[in-house]
mmCIF file of C-alpha atoms in Angstrom:
data_model
loop_
_atom_site.group_PDB
_atom_site.id
_atom_site.type_symbol
_atom_site.label_atom_id
_atom_site.label_comp_id
_atom_site.label_asym_id
_atom_site.label_seq_id
_atom_site.Cartn_x
_atom_site.Cartn_y
_atom_site.Cartn_z
ATOM 1 C CA UNK A 103 -35.686 5.124 39.448
ATOM 2 C CA UNK A 104 -34.465 8.191 37.590
ATOM 3 C CA UNK A 105 -30.706 8.271 37.164
ATOM 4 C CA UNK A 106 -28.591 11.340 36.602
ATOM 5 C CA UNK A 107 -24.895 11.140 35.847
ATOM 6 C CA UNK A 108 -22.176 13.768 35.983
ATOM 7 C CA UNK A 109 -18.778 13.864 34.409
ATOM 8 C CA UNK A 110 -16.096 14.290 35.542
ATOM 9 C CA UNK A 111 -16.470 13.367 39.197
ATOM 10 C CA UNK A 112 -13.338 15.260 40.088
ATOM 11 C CA UNK A 113 -11.228 17.794 38.228
ATOM 12 C CA UNK A 114 -8.163 19.839 39.052
ATOM 13 C CA UNK A 115 -7.303 22.761 36.825
ATOM 14 C CA UNK A 116 -4.967 25.702 36.789
ATOM 15 C CA UNK A 117 -6.136 29.223 37.470
ATOM 16 C CA UNK A 118 -7.303 30.953 34.299
ATOM 17 C CA UNK A 119 -8.383 27.840 32.437
ATOM 18 C CA UNK A 120 -11.930 26.727 31.673
ATOM 19 C CA UNK A 121 -13.618 23.548 32.822
ATOM 20 C CA UNK A 122 -16.723 21.859 31.420
ATOM 21 C CA UNK A 123 -18.974 19.643 33.537
ATOM 22 C CA UNK A 124 -21.576 17.425 31.909
ATOM 23 C CA UNK A 125 -24.882 16.374 33.406
ATOM 24 C CA UNK A 126 -26.946 13.629 31.781
ATOM 25 C CA UNK A 127 -30.324 12.123 32.547
ATOM 26 C CA UNK A 128 -29.832 8.457 31.682
ATOM 27 C CA UNK A 129 -33.306 6.966 31.638
ATOM 28 C CA UNK A 130 -35.637 9.894 31.170
ATOM 29 C CA UNK A 131 -35.926 13.130 29.272
ATOM 30 C CA UNK A 132 -35.361 16.214 31.370
ATOM 31 C CA UNK A 133 -36.799 19.439 30.085
ATOM 32 C CA UNK A 134 -35.462 21.237 33.145
ATOM 33 C CA UNK A 135 -32.112 20.775 34.835
ATOM 34 C CA UNK A 136 -30.608 22.690 37.721
ATOM 35 C CA UNK A 137 -27.061 23.504 38.712
ATOM 36 C CA UNK A 138 -26.063 23.841 42.352
ATOM 37 C CA UNK A 139 -22.944 24.669 44.245
ATOM 38 C CA UNK A 140 -22.231 23.275 47.692
ATOM 39 C CA UNK A 141 -19.592 24.359 50.166
ATOM 40 C CA UNK A 142 -18.425 22.031 52.969
ATOM 41 C CA UNK A 143 -21.046 21.463 55.654
ATOM 42 C CA UNK A 144 -23.475 23.772 53.898
ATOM 43 C CA UNK A 145 -26.681 23.240 52.017
ATOM 44 C CA UNK A 146 -27.134 23.444 48.277
ATOM 45 C CA UNK A 147 -27.010 26.849 46.611
ATOM 46 C CA UNK A 148 -28.944 27.061 43.362
ATOM 47 C CA UNK A 149 -26.887 28.685 40.630
ATOM 48 C CA UNK A 150 -29.172 28.441 37.629
ATOM 49 C CA UNK A 151 -32.139 26.728 36.047
ATOM 50 C CA UNK A 152 -31.568 25.252 32.627
ATOM 51 C CA UNK A 153 -34.435 24.626 30.219
ATOM 52 C CA UNK A 154 -33.872 22.650 27.044
ATOM 53 C CA UNK A 155 -33.644 24.860 24.008
ATOM 54 C CA UNK A 156 -33.653 28.164 25.857
ATOM 55 C CA UNK A 157 -31.297 30.347 27.842
ATOM 56 C CA UNK A 158 -30.601 29.464 31.419
ATOM 57 C CA UNK A 159 -32.094 31.493 34.253
ATOM 58 C CA UNK A 160 -29.418 32.499 36.718
ATOM 59 C CA UNK A 161 -29.895 33.228 40.402
ATOM 60 C CA UNK A 162 -29.053 36.626 41.757
ATOM 61 C CA UNK A 163 -25.343 37.052 42.277
ATOM 62 C CA UNK A 164 -24.283 34.306 39.867
ATOM 63 C CA UNK A 165 -22.148 35.586 36.999
ATOM 64 C CA UNK A 166 -23.644 34.489 33.694
ATOM 65 C CA UNK A 167 -20.434 35.034 31.760
ATOM 66 C CA UNK A 168 -18.406 33.009 34.198
ATOM 67 C CA UNK A 169 -20.739 30.049 34.549
ATOM 68 C CA UNK A 170 -21.938 29.173 31.065
ATOM 69 C CA UNK A 171 -24.824 26.747 30.887
ATOM 70 C CA UNK A 172 -25.979 24.942 27.772
ATOM 71 C CA UNK A 173 -28.961 22.584 27.681
ATOM 72 C CA UNK A 174 -28.716 21.399 24.111
ATOM 73 C CA UNK A 175 -30.788 18.241 24.373
ATOM 74 C CA UNK A 176 -33.380 16.645 26.615
ATOM 75 C CA UNK A 177 -30.730 14.502 28.261
ATOM 76 C CA UNK A 178 -27.682 16.745 28.470
ATOM 77 C CA UNK A 179 -26.829 20.005 30.193
ATOM 78 C CA UNK A 180 -23.324 21.396 30.554
ATOM 79 C CA UNK A 181 -21.783 23.891 32.945
ATOM 80 C CA UNK A 182 -18.582 25.597 31.863
ATOM 81 C CA UNK A 183 -16.610 27.477 34.465
ATOM 82 C CA UNK A 184 -14.637 30.043 32.470
ATOM 83 C CA UNK A 185 -11.350 31.559 33.596
ATOM 84 C CA UNK A 186 -11.495 29.578 36.811
ATOM 85 C CA UNK A 187 -9.947 30.958 39.983
ATOM 86 C CA UNK A 188 -9.254 29.311 43.340
ATOM 87 C CA UNK A 189 -12.438 30.785 44.802
ATOM 88 C CA UNK A 190 -14.402 28.764 42.235
ATOM 89 C CA UNK A 191 -13.211 25.564 43.907
ATOM 90 C CA UNK A 192 -16.320 23.826 45.146
ATOM 91 C CA UNK A 193 -18.634 20.836 44.782
ATOM 92 C CA UNK A 194 -20.934 21.321 41.786
ATOM 93 C CA UNK A 195 -24.084 19.225 41.564
ATOM 94 C CA UNK A 196 -26.674 19.052 38.834
ATOM 95 C CA UNK A 197 -30.203 17.782 39.050
ATOM 96 C CA UNK A 198 -33.008 17.029 36.657
ATOM 97 C CA UNK A 199 -36.672 17.608 37.324
ATOM 98 C CA UNK A 200 -38.781 14.482 37.062
ATOM 99 C CA UNK A 201 -40.602 14.268 33.734
ATOM 100 C CA UNK A 202 -44.218 15.162 33.322
ATOM 101 C CA UNK A 203 -46.336 18.143 34.165
ATOM 102 C CA UNK A 204 -46.928 18.456 37.896
ATOM 103 C CA UNK A 205 -43.635 16.835 38.840
ATOM 104 C CA UNK A 206 -41.517 18.847 41.244
ATOM 105 C CA UNK A 207 -39.086 16.323 42.635
ATOM 106 C CA UNK A 208 -35.519 16.536 41.391
ATOM 107 C CA UNK A 209 -33.032 13.746 40.850
ATOM 108 C CA UNK A 210 -29.438 14.641 41.530
ATOM 109 C CA UNK A 211 -26.178 13.670 39.935
ATOM 110 C CA UNK A 212 -23.247 12.448 42.044
ATOM 111 C CA UNK A 213 -21.508 15.820 41.916
ATOM 112 C CA UNK A 214 -18.227 17.154 40.555
ATOM 113 C CA UNK A 215 -15.474 18.347 42.840
ATOM 114 C CA UNK A 216 -13.591 21.195 41.220
ATOM 115 C CA UNK A 217 -10.220 22.291 42.555
ATOM 116 C CA UNK A 218 -8.552 25.316 40.999
ATOM 117 C CA UNK A 219 -4.865 25.690 41.747
ATOM 118 C CA UNK B 116 -35.604 34.818 58.558
ATOM 119 C CA UNK B 117 -34.898 31.963 56.166
ATOM 120 C CA UNK B 118 -37.813 30.535 54.232
ATOM 121 C CA UNK B 119 -36.969 27.032 55.447
ATOM 122 C CA UNK B 120 -35.436 26.301 58.843
ATOM 123 C CA UNK B 121 -33.840 22.993 59.704
ATOM 124 C CA UNK B 122 -31.878 22.132 62.825
ATOM 125 C CA UNK B 123 -28.364 21.298 61.600
ATOM 126 C CA UNK B 124 -27.722 18.978 64.522
ATOM 127 C CA UNK B 125 -25.558 17.002 64.684
ATOM 128 C CA UNK B 126 -27.901 14.274 65.844
ATOM 129 C CA UNK B 127 -26.439 11.083 67.266
ATOM 130 C CA UNK B 128 -28.604 8.061 68.075
ATOM 131 C CA UNK B 129 -28.031 4.379 68.862
ATOM 132 C CA UNK B 130 -28.853 1.726 66.307
ATOM 133 C CA UNK B 131 -32.522 0.777 66.377
ATOM 134 C CA UNK B 132 -33.720 4.171 67.601
ATOM 135 C CA UNK B 133 -36.539 6.126 66.030
ATOM 136 C CA UNK B 134 -35.216 9.303 64.461
ATOM 137 C CA UNK B 135 -37.278 12.437 63.991
ATOM 138 C CA UNK B 136 -36.072 15.100 61.575
ATOM 139 C CA UNK B 137 -37.978 18.340 61.185
ATOM 140 C CA UNK B 138 -38.266 21.484 59.120
ATOM 141 C CA UNK B 139 -40.366 24.584 59.510
ATOM 142 C CA UNK B 140 -41.140 27.043 56.769
ATOM 143 C CA UNK B 141 -42.627 30.470 56.388
ATOM 144 C CA UNK B 142 -43.938 30.507 52.818
ATOM 145 C CA UNK B 143 -47.536 29.292 52.872
ATOM 146 C CA UNK B 144 -47.375 28.805 49.090
ATOM 147 C CA UNK B 145 -45.170 25.724 49.470
ATOM 148 C CA UNK B 146 -47.205 22.681 48.508
ATOM 149 C CA UNK B 147 -44.691 20.078 47.390
ATOM 150 C CA UNK B 148 -42.335 18.637 50.003
ATOM 151 C CA UNK B 149 -39.332 16.385 49.688
ATOM 152 C CA UNK B 150 -36.695 14.727 51.828
ATOM 153 C CA UNK B 151 -33.238 13.969 50.519
ATOM 154 C CA UNK B 152 -30.377 11.979 52.003
ATOM 155 C CA UNK B 153 -26.834 12.999 51.192
ATOM 156 C CA UNK B 154 -23.780 10.951 51.991
ATOM 157 C CA UNK B 155 -20.455 12.706 52.270
ATOM 158 C CA UNK B 156 -19.097 13.849 48.900
ATOM 159 C CA UNK B 157 -22.134 12.499 47.024
ATOM 160 C CA UNK B 158 -25.169 14.034 45.400
ATOM 161 C CA UNK B 159 -28.479 14.074 47.330
ATOM 162 C CA UNK B 160 -30.739 11.050 46.971
ATOM 163 C CA UNK B 161 -34.508 11.510 46.920
ATOM 164 C CA UNK B 162 -36.121 9.613 49.801
ATOM 165 C CA UNK B 163 -39.705 10.809 49.938
ATOM 166 C CA UNK B 164 -41.951 13.397 48.378
ATOM 167 C CA UNK B 165 -45.433 14.458 49.332
ATOM 168 C CA UNK B 166 -47.991 16.890 48.058
ATOM 169 C CA UNK B 167 -49.877 19.051 50.532
ATOM 170 C CA UNK B 168 -50.720 17.824 54.050
ATOM 171 C CA UNK B 169 -50.753 14.271 55.317
ATOM 172 C CA UNK B 170 -48.554 11.253 55.884
ATOM 173 C CA UNK B 171 -46.668 9.021 53.528
ATOM 174 C CA UNK B 172 -44.890 5.821 54.452
ATOM 175 C CA UNK B 173 -42.173 3.934 52.590
ATOM 176 C CA UNK B 174 -40.529 1.094 54.441
ATOM 177 C CA UNK B 175 -38.786 2.472 57.519
ATOM 178 C CA UNK B 176 -39.430 6.063 56.485
ATOM 179 C CA UNK B 177 -42.523 8.157 57.180
ATOM 180 C CA UNK B 178 -42.968 11.712 55.973
ATOM 181 C CA UNK B 179 -45.490 14.014 57.596
ATOM 182 C CA UNK B 180 -46.682 17.408 56.437
ATOM 183 C CA UNK B 181 -48.715 19.779 58.591
ATOM 184 C CA UNK B 182 -49.474 22.799 56.458
ATOM 185 C CA UNK B 183 -51.472 24.523 59.186
ATOM 186 C CA UNK B 184 -48.354 24.611 61.350
ATOM 187 C CA UNK B 185 -45.941 24.952 58.412
ATOM 188 C CA UNK B 186 -44.032 21.968 59.728
ATOM 189 C CA UNK B 187 -42.755 18.819 58.055
ATOM 190 C CA UNK B 188 -41.134 15.749 59.558
ATOM 191 C CA UNK B 189 -39.285 12.648 58.501
ATOM 192 C CA UNK B 190 -39.315 9.649 60.816
ATOM 193 C CA UNK B 191 -36.840 6.816 60.480
ATOM 194 C CA UNK B 192 -37.726 3.621 62.312
ATOM 195 C CA UNK B 193 -35.214 1.000 63.358
ATOM 196 C CA UNK B 194 -32.354 3.271 62.388
ATOM 197 C CA UNK B 195 -29.203 1.651 61.017
ATOM 198 C CA UNK B 196 -25.578 2.813 60.842
ATOM 199 C CA UNK B 197 -26.056 3.031 57.070
ATOM 200 C CA UNK B 198 -28.620 5.786 57.702
ATOM 201 C CA UNK B 199 -25.787 8.034 58.887
ATOM 202 C CA UNK B 200 -25.861 10.953 56.468
ATOM 203 C CA UNK B 201 -27.065 14.507 56.070
ATOM 204 C CA UNK B 202 -30.818 14.825 55.591
ATOM 205 C CA UNK B 203 -32.157 17.766 53.638
ATOM 206 C CA UNK B 204 -35.734 18.907 53.454
ATOM 207 C CA UNK B 205 -36.823 20.698 50.296
ATOM 208 C CA UNK B 206 -40.013 22.288 49.140
ATOM 209 C CA UNK B 207 -41.561 23.970 46.145
ATOM 210 C CA UNK B 208 -44.438 26.201 45.244
ATOM 211 C CA UNK B 209 -46.753 24.955 42.529
ATOM 212 C CA UNK B 210 -46.235 27.326 39.658
ATOM 213 C CA UNK B 211 -45.201 27.593 36.071
ATOM 214 C CA UNK B 212 -42.773 29.813 34.285
ATOM 215 C CA UNK B 213 -39.090 30.056 35.049
ATOM 216 C CA UNK B 214 -39.607 29.123 38.715
ATOM 217 C CA UNK B 215 -41.190 25.796 37.828
ATOM 218 C CA UNK B 216 -39.547 23.042 39.767
ATOM 219 C CA UNK B 217 -37.276 25.335 41.769
ATOM 220 C CA UNK B 218 -36.645 23.930 45.239
ATOM 221 C CA UNK B 219 -35.918 25.697 48.494
ATOM 222 C CA UNK B 220 -33.718 23.615 50.778
ATOM 223 C CA UNK B 221 -33.226 23.484 54.499
ATOM 224 C CA UNK B 222 -29.715 23.635 55.886
ATOM 225 C CA UNK B 223 -29.539 19.887 56.388
ATOM 226 C CA UNK B 224 -29.340 17.769 59.558
ATOM 227 C CA UNK B 225 -26.280 15.612 60.139
ATOM 228 C CA UNK B 226 -27.336 12.237 61.532
ATOM 229 C CA UNK B 227 -25.052 9.612 63.005
ATOM 230 C CA UNK B 228 -26.398 6.195 63.982
ATOM 231 C CA UNK B 229 -23.869 4.352 66.095
ATOM 232 C CA UNK B 230 -23.832 0.571 66.529
#
């Protein structure tokens, strides 16, 4: 099956610093990747859609300058949380859309738990 | 009203029971339907996906879609303690452009299967 990895799995950073999270599709090329945020006991909240070679499309209410997304290759997308604050602490999950036209299912990474102190 | 409604549970059943998980939706444009399983502190795992109405079976899992009622179900037969997780339904419209592949999720149902 399609495998998506994320790195790091857990990160603790100080308030005001920036953190980069990597998302990789290991055995397929992903033209589209998605970034989600999940709070405890809640469903997934889509933050942005990332298409290879173009700018990300952010959901309403998500700050583009705070959550920088780069999809530089068909297997790698990165999310950088800039000037992190404690309220940015959350579980961040990426996913990659299955390859091929007409594919809508997404394969998810294991998630990254970010704690900002 | 949310586009996708899912009973958050929690749902507790004995081992071996048949589990029924359900979602209703309001957007008649949804045509692609998925079920994910998420263990605590892990990313969601794709269990089943179906296109339009009908049934699909995979081992102990059966997914049903009734577009006329805007209702989807996931049945788990012979449930096991290892099935204890949160189950999320997700759906998508068939479209291109920047919304291509975007999923709308239910709130998730917490399932516990006790020995």
